[in-house]
mmCIF file of C-alpha atoms in Angstrom:
data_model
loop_
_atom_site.group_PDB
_atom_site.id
_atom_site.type_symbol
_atom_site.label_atom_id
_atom_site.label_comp_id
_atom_site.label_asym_id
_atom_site.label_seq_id
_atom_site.Cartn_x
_atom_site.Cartn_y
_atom_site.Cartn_z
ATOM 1 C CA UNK F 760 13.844 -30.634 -17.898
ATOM 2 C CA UNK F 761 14.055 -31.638 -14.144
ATOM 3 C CA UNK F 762 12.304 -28.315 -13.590
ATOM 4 C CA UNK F 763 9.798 -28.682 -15.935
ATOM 5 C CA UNK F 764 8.851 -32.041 -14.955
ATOM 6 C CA UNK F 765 8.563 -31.000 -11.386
ATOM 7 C CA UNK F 766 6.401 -27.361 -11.997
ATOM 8 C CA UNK F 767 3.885 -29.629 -13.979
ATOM 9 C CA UNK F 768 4.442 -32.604 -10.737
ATOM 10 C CA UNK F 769 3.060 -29.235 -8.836
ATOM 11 C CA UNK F 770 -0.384 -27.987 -10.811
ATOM 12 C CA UNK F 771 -1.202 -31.218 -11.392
ATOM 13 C CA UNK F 772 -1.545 -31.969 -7.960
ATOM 14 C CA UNK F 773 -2.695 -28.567 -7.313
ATOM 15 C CA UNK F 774 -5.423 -29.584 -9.821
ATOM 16 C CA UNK F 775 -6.256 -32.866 -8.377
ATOM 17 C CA UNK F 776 -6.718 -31.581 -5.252
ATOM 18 C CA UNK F 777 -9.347 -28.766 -6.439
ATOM 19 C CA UNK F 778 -11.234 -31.496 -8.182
ATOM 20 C CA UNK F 779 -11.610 -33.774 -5.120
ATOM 21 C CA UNK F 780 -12.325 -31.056 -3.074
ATOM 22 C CA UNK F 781 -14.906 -29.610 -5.266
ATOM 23 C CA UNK F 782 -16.990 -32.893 -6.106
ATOM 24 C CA UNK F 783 -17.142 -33.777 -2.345
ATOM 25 C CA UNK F 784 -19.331 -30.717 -1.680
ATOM 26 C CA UNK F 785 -22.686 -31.812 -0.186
ATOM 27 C CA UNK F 786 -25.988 -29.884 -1.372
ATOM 28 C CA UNK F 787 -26.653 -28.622 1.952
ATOM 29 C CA UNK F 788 -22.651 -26.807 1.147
ATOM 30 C CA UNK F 789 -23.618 -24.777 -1.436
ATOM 31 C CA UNK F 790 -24.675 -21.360 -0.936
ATOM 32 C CA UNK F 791 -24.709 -17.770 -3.058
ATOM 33 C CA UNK F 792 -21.599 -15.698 -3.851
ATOM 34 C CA UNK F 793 -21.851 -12.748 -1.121
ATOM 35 C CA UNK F 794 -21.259 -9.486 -3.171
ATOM 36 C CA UNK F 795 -18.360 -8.435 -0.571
ATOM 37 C CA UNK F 796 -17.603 -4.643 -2.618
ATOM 38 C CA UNK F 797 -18.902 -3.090 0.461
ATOM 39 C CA UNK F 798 -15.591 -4.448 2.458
ATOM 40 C CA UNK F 799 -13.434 -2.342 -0.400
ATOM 41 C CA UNK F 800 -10.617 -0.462 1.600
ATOM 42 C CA UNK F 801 -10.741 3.220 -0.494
ATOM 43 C CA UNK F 802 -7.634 4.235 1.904
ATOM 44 C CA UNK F 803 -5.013 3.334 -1.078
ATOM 45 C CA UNK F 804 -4.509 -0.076 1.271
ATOM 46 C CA UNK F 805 -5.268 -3.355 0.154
ATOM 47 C CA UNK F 806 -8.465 -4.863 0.490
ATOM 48 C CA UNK F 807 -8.557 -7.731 2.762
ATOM 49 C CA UNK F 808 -11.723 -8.805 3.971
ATOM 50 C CA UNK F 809 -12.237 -10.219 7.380
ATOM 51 C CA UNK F 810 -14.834 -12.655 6.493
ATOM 52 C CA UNK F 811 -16.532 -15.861 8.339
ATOM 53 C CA UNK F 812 -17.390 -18.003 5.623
ATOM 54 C CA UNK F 813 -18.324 -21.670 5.898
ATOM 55 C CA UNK F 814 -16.865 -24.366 4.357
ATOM 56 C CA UNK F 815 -18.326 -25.067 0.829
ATOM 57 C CA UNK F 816 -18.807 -23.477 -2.336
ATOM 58 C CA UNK F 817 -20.209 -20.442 -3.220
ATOM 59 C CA UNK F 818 -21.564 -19.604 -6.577
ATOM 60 C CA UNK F 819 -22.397 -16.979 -8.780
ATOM 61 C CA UNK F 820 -26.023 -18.248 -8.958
ATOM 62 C CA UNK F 821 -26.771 -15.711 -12.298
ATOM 63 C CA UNK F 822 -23.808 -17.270 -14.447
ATOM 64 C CA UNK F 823 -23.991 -20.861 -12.875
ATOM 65 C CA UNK F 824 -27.754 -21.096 -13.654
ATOM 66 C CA UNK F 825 -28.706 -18.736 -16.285
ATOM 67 C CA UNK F 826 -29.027 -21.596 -18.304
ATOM 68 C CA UNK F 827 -29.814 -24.496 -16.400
ATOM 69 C CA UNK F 828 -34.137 -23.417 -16.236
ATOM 70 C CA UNK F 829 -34.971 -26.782 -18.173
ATOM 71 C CA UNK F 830 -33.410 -29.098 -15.064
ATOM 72 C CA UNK F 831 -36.736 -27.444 -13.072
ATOM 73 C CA UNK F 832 -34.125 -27.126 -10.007
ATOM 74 C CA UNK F 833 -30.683 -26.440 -8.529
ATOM 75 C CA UNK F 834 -28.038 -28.037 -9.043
ATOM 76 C CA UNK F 835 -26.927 -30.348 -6.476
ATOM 77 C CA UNK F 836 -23.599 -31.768 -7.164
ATOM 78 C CA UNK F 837 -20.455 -29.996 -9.348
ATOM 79 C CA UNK F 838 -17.527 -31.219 -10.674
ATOM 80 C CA UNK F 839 -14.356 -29.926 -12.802
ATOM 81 C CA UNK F 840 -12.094 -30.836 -15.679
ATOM 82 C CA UNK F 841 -9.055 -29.629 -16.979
ATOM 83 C CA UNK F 842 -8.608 -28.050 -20.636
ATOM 84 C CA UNK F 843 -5.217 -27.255 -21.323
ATOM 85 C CA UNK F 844 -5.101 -25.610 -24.162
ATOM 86 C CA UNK F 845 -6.974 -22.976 -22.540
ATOM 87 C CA UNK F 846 -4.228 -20.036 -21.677
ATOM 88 C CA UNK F 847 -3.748 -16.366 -20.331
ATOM 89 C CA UNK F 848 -0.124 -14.996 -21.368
ATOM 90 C CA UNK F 849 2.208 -17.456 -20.812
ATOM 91 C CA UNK F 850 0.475 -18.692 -17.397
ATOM 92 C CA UNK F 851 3.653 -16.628 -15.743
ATOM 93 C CA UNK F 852 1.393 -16.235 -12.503
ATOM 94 C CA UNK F 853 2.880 -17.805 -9.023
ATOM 95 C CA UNK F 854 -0.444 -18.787 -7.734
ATOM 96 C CA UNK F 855 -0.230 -21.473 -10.385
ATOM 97 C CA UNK F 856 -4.119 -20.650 -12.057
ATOM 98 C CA UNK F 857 -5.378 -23.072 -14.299
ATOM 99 C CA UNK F 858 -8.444 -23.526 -16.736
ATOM 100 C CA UNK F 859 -10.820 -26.130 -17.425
ATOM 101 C CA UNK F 860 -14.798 -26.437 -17.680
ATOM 102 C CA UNK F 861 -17.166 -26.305 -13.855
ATOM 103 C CA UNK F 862 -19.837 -29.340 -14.518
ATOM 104 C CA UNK F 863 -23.302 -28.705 -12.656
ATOM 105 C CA UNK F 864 -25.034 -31.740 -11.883
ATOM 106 C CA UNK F 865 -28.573 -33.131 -10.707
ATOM 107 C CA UNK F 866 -29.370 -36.184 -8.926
ATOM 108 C CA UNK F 867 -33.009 -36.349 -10.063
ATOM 109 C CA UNK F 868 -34.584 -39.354 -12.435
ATOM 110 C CA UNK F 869 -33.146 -37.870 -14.914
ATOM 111 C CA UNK F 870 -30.065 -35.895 -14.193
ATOM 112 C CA UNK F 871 -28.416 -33.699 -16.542
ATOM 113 C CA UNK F 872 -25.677 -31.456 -17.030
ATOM 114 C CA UNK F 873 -24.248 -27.805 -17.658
ATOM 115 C CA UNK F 874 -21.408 -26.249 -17.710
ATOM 116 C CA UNK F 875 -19.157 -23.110 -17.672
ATOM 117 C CA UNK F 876 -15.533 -22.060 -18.615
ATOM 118 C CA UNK F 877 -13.447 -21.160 -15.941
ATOM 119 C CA UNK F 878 -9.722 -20.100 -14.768
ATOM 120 C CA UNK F 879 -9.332 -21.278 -11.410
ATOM 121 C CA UNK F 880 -6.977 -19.291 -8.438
ATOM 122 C CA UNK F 881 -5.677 -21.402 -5.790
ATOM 123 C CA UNK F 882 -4.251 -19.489 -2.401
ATOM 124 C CA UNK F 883 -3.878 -20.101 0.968
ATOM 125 C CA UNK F 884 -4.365 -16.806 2.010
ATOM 126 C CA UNK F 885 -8.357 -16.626 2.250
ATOM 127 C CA UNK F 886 -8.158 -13.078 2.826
ATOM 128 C CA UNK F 887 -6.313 -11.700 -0.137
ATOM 129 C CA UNK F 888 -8.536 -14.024 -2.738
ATOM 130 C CA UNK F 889 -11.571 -12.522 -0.816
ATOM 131 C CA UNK F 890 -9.722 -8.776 -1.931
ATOM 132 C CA UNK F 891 -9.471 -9.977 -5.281
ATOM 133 C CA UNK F 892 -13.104 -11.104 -5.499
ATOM 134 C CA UNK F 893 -14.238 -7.659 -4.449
ATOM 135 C CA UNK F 894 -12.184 -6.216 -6.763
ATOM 136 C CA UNK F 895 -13.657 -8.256 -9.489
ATOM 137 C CA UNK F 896 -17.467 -7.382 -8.613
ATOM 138 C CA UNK F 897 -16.349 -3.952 -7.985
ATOM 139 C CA UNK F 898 -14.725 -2.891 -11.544
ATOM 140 C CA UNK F 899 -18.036 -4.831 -13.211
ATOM 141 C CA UNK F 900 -20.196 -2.388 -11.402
ATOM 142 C CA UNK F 901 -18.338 0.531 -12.681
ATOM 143 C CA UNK F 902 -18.189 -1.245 -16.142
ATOM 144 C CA UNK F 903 -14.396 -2.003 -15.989
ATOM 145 C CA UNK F 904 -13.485 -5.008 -18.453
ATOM 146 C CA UNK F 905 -13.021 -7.993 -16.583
ATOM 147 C CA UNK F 906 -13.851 -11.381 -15.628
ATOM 148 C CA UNK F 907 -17.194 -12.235 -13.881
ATOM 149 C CA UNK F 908 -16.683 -14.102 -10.164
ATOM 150 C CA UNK F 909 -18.458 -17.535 -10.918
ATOM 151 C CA UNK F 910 -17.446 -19.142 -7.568
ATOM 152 C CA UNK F 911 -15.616 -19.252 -4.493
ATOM 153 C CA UNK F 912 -14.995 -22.100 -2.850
ATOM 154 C CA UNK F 913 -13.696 -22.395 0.959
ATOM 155 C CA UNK F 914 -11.757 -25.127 1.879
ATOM 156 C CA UNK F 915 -12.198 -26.829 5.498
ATOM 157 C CA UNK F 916 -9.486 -26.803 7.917
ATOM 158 C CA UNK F 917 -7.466 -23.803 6.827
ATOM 159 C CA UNK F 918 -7.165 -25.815 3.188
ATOM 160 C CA UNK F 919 -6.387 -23.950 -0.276
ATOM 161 C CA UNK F 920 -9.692 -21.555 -1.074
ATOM 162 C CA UNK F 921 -10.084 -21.325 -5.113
ATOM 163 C CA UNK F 922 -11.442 -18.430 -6.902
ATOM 164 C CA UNK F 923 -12.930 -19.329 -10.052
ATOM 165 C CA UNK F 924 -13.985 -16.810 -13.126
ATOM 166 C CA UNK F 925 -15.797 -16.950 -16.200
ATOM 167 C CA UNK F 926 -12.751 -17.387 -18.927
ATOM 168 C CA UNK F 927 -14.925 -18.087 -22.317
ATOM 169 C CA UNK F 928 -12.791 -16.041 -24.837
ATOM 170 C CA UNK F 929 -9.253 -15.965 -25.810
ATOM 171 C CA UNK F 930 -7.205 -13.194 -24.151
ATOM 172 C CA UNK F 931 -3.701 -11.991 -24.777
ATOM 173 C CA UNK F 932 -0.998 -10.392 -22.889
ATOM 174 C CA UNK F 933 1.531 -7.785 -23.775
ATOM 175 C CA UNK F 934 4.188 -10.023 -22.875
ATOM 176 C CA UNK F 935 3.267 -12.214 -25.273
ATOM 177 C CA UNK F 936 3.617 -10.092 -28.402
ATOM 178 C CA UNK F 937 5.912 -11.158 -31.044
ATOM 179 C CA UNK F 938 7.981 -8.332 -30.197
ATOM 180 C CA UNK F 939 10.949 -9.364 -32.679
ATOM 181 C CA UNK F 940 9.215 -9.470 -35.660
ATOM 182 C CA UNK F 941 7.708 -5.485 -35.327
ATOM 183 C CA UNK F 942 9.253 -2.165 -36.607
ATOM 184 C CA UNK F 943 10.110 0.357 -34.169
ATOM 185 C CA UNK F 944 7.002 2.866 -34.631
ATOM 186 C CA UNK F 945 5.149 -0.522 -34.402
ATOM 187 C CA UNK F 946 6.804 -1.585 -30.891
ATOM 188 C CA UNK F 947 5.618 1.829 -29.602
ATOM 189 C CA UNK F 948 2.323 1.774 -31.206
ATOM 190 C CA UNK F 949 2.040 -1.320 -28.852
ATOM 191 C CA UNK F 950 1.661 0.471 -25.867
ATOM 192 C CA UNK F 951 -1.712 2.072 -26.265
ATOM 193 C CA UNK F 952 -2.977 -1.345 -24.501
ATOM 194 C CA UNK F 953 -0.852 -0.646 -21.291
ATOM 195 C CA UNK F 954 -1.639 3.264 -21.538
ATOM 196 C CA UNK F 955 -5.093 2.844 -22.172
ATOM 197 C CA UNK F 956 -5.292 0.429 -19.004
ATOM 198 C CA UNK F 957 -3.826 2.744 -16.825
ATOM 199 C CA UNK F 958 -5.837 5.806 -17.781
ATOM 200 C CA UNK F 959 -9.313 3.722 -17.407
ATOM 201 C CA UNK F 960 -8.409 2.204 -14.166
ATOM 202 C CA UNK F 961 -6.859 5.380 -12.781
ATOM 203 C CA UNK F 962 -10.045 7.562 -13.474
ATOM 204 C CA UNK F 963 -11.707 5.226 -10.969
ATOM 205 C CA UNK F 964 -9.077 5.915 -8.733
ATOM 206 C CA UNK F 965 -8.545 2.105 -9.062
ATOM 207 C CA UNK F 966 -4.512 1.613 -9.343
ATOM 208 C CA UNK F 967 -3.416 -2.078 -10.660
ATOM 209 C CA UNK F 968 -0.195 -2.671 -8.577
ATOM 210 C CA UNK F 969 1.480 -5.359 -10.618
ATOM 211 C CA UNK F 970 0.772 -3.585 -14.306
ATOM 212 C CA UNK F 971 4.170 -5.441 -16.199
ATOM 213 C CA UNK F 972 3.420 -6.309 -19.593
ATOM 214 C CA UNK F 973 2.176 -10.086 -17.908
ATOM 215 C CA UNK F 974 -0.746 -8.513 -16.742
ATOM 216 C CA UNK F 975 -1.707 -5.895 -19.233
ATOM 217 C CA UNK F 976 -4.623 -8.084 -21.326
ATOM 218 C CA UNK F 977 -6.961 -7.756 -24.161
ATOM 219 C CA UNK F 978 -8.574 -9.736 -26.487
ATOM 220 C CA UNK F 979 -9.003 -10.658 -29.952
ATOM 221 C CA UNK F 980 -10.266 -7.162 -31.521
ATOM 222 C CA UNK F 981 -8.130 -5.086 -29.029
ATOM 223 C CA UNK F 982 -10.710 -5.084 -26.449
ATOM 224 C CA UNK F 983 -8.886 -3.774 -23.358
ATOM 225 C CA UNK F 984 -9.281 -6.903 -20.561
ATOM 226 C CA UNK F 985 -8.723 -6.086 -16.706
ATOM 227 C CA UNK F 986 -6.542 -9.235 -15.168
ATOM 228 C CA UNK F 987 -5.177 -10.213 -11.828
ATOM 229 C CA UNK F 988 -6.221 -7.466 -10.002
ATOM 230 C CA UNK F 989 -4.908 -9.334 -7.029
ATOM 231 C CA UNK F 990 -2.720 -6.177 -5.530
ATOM 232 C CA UNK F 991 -5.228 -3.567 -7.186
ATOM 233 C CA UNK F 992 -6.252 -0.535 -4.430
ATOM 234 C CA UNK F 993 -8.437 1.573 -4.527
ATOM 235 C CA UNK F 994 -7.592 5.240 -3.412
ATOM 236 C CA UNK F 995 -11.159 6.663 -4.105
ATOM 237 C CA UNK F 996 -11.409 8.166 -0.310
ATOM 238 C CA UNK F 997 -8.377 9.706 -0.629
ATOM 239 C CA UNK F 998 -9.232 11.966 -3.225
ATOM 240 C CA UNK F 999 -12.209 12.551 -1.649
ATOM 241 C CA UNK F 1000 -10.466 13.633 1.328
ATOM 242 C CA UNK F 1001 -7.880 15.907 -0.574
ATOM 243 C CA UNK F 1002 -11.124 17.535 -1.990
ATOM 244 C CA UNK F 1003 -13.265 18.444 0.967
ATOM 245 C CA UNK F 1004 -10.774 18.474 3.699
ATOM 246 C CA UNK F 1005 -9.671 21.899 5.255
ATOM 247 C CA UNK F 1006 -6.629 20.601 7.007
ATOM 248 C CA UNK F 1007 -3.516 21.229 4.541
ATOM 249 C CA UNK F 1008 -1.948 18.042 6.422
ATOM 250 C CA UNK F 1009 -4.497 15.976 5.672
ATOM 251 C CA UNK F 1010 -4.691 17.044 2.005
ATOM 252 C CA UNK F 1011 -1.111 16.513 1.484
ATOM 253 C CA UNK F 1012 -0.908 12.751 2.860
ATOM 254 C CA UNK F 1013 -4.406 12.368 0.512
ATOM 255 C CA UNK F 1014 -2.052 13.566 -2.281
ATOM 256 C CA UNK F 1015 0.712 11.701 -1.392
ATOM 257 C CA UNK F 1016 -1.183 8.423 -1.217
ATOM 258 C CA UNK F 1017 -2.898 8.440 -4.618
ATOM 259 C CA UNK F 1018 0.556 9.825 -6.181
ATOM 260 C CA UNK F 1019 2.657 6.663 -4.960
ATOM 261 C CA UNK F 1020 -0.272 4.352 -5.975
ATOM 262 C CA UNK F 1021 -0.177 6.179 -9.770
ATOM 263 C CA UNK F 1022 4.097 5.875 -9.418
ATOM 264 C CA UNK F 1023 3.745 2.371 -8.867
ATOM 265 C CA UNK F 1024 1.908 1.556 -12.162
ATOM 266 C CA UNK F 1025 3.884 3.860 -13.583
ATOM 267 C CA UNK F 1026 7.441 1.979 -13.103
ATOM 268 C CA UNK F 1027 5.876 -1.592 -13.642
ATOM 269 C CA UNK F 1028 4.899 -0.061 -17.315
ATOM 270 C CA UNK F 1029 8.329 1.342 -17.294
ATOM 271 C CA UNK F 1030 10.318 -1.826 -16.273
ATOM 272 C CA UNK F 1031 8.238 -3.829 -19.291
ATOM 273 C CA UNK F 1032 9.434 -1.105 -21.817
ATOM 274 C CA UNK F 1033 12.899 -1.708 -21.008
ATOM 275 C CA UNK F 1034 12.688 -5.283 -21.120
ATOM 276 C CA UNK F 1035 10.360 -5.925 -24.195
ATOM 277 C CA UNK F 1036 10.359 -2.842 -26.069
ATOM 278 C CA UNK F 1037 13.817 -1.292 -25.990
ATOM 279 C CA UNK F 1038 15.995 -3.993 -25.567
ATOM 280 C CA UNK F 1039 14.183 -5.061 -28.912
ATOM 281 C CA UNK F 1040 14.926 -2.110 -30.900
ATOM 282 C CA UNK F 1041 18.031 -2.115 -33.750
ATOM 283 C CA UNK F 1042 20.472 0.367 -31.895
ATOM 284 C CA UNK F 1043 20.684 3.086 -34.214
ATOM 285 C CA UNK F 1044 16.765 3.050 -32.604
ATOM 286 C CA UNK F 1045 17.725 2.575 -29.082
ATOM 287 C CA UNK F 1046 18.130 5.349 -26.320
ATOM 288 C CA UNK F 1047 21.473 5.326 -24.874
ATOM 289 C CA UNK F 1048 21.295 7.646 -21.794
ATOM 290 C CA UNK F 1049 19.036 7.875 -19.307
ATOM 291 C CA UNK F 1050 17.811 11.035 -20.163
ATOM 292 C CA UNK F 1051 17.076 9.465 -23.599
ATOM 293 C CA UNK F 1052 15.234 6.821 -22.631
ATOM 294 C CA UNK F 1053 12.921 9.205 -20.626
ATOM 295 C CA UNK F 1054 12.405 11.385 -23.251
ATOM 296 C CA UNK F 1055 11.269 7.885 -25.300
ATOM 297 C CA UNK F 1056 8.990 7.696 -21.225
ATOM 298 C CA UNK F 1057 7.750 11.003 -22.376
ATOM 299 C CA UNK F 1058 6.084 10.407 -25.614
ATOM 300 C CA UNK F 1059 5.028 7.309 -25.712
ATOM 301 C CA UNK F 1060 3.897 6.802 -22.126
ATOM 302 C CA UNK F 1061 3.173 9.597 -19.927
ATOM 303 C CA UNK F 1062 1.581 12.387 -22.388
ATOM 304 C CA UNK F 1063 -0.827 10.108 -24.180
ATOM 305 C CA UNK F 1064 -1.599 8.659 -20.942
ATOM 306 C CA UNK F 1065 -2.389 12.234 -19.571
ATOM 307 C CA UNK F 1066 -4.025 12.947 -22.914
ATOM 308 C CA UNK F 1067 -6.820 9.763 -22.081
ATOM 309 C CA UNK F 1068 -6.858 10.628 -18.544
ATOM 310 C CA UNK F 1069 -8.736 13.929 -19.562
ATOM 311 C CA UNK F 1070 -10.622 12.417 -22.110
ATOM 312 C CA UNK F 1071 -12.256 9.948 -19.374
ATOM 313 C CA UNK F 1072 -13.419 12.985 -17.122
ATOM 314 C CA UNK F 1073 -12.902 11.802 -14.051
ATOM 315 C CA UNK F 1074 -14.812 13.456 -11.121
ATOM 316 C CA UNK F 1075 -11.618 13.410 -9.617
ATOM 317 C CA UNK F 1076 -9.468 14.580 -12.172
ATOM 318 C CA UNK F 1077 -7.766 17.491 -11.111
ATOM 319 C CA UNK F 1078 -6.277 15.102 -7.875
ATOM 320 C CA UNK F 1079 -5.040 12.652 -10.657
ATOM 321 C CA UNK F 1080 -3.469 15.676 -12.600
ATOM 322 C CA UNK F 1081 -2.011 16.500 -9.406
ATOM 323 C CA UNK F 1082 -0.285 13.160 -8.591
ATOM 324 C CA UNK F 1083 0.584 13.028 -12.305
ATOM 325 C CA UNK F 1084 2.107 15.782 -12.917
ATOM 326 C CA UNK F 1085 4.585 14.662 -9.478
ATOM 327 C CA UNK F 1086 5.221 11.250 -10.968
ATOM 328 C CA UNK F 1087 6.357 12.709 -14.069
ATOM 329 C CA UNK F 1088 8.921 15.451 -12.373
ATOM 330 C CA UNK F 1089 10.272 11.883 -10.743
ATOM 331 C CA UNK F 1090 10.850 10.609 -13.367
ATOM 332 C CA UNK F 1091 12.298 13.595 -14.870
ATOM 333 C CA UNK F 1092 14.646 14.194 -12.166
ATOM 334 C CA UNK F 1093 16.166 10.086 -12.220
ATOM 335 C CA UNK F 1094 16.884 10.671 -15.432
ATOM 336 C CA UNK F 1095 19.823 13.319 -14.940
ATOM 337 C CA UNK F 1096 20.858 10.873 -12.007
#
């Protein structure tokens, strides 16, 4: 209880802190979300923008004001409030996000106000939320599931920087299944959502990086939703290099790269089996060797994966096949380990 008491001491002063901040900004501190896609590392590195941005908050003008015409003018003033019953998963995430409504306000004769759902990220680390961000715009241009950027707001003297998103329909995660109460062709059937992710992600040459069951999403009519793409890379030149390039070497650390970016998804999706799916199945159900349990890998996981990796058509698919078809001998060969 002690615990409890003090993680909820912890957001809400997290939260408190994020409202202050944000209903100081002046008018003059409020500017237009920079589209930063073009700072996307395509190495198979993380993207981590090296940005001057002033203090203040920066805002998705489109979704901020797309309804706010009958004010005649800007905003000038915004505020926030908590809802929360609003929740993703189980809220397992260590950067403590939370959810609640962005208010935009105008001090005219008669001021008014609008407003928008949000989650809200909190960090420290201005660099990594400025990744994220581009991540975010970048998998909306390419028509990637996700949430849309609303705003950004930069603290002043090396304070916490929030990144907030449009959050304005419920969305589930795999984690949160009632995994007890399915049958076992039902558990399996389960896993479309984290295959599915994988294959349209990976035909971007977009690889998640943290793809456990907490951060495999969708919504209410199965809708496949893109979330946290905090530690998501992008390995796009890569390919491009093990395509065109004439120099074996340089084809062969292409290859390597995008295969240990697809092996990492790969064993996050594998860790989640083991701890949702097969430590829920009755044991007449359950593999007992390791060789069993990749054969269980096998079907469920890697050849429907490889099945909607093809269907996608990737421009790049023959360098995906390639790193595929070397994740899967790894896994092959820890089996008989």
């Amino acid at each position: 209880m002690a615990e409890i008491e003090r993680d909820l001491g912890l957001r809400s002063q997290t939260i408190d802190t994020f409202q202050s901040e944000i209903s100081t900004v002046q008018a003059h501190r409020i500017f237009s979300l920079p589209d930063v896609t073009e700072h996307i590392n395509h190495t198979g590195k993380y993207t981590r923008p090296d940005i001057k941005l002033a203090s203040g908050l920066f805002l998705n003008r489109t979704d901020t004001e797309e309804a706010l015409t009958d004010y005649g003018a800007k905003p000038d003033a915004y505020s926030f409030i908590t809802q929360h019953g609003h929740r993703l998963g189980r809220e397992k995430s260590h950067n403590e996000v939370f959810f609640g409504k962005l208010l935009s306000h105008w001090h005219d004769d008669e001021p008014g106000c609008s407003e928008s759902q949000v989650a809200v990220k909190p960090t420290k680390n201005r660099a990594a939320l400025l990744g994220e961000l581009a991540m975010f715009q970048y998998m909306r241009k390419l028509d990637i599931p996700t949430f849309e950027p609303t705003a950004f707001l930069v603290a002043a003297n090396g304070g916490t920087d929030h990144l907030l998103t449009r959050f304005e329909k419920p969305v589930a995660t795999m984690d949160t299944v009632e995994w007890q109460e399915l049958g076992t062709p039902e558990k399996w059937d389960q896993l479309e959502f984290a295959v599915n992710t994988m294959a349209l992600l990976h035909s971007e040459l977009l690889f998640h990086g943290d793809l456990e069951f907490k951060n495999v999403g969708f919504g209410e009519k199965g809708d496949l939703i893109v979330i946290d793409p905090e530690l998501t890379i992008s390995s796009l030149a890569m390919a491009e290099v093990a395509e065109t390039s004439s120099d074996p070497s340089e084809v062969a650390a292409a290859q390597l790269r995008i295969k240990q970016s697809m092996s990492t998804d790969f064993t996050s999706v594998c860790l989640s089996i083991d701890e949702f799916i097969i430590s829920s199945l009755p044991a007449r159900d359950r593999p007992d060797t390791n060789a069993a349990k990749f054969r269980s890998y096998a079907r469920h996981l890697f050849r429907p994966y490889k099945e909607g990796l093809i269907e996608r058509r990737s421009p790049h698919l023959e360098q995906l096949l390639i790193a595929y078809e070397k994740v899967f001998a790894d896994h092959k060969l820890r089996s008989r380990e």
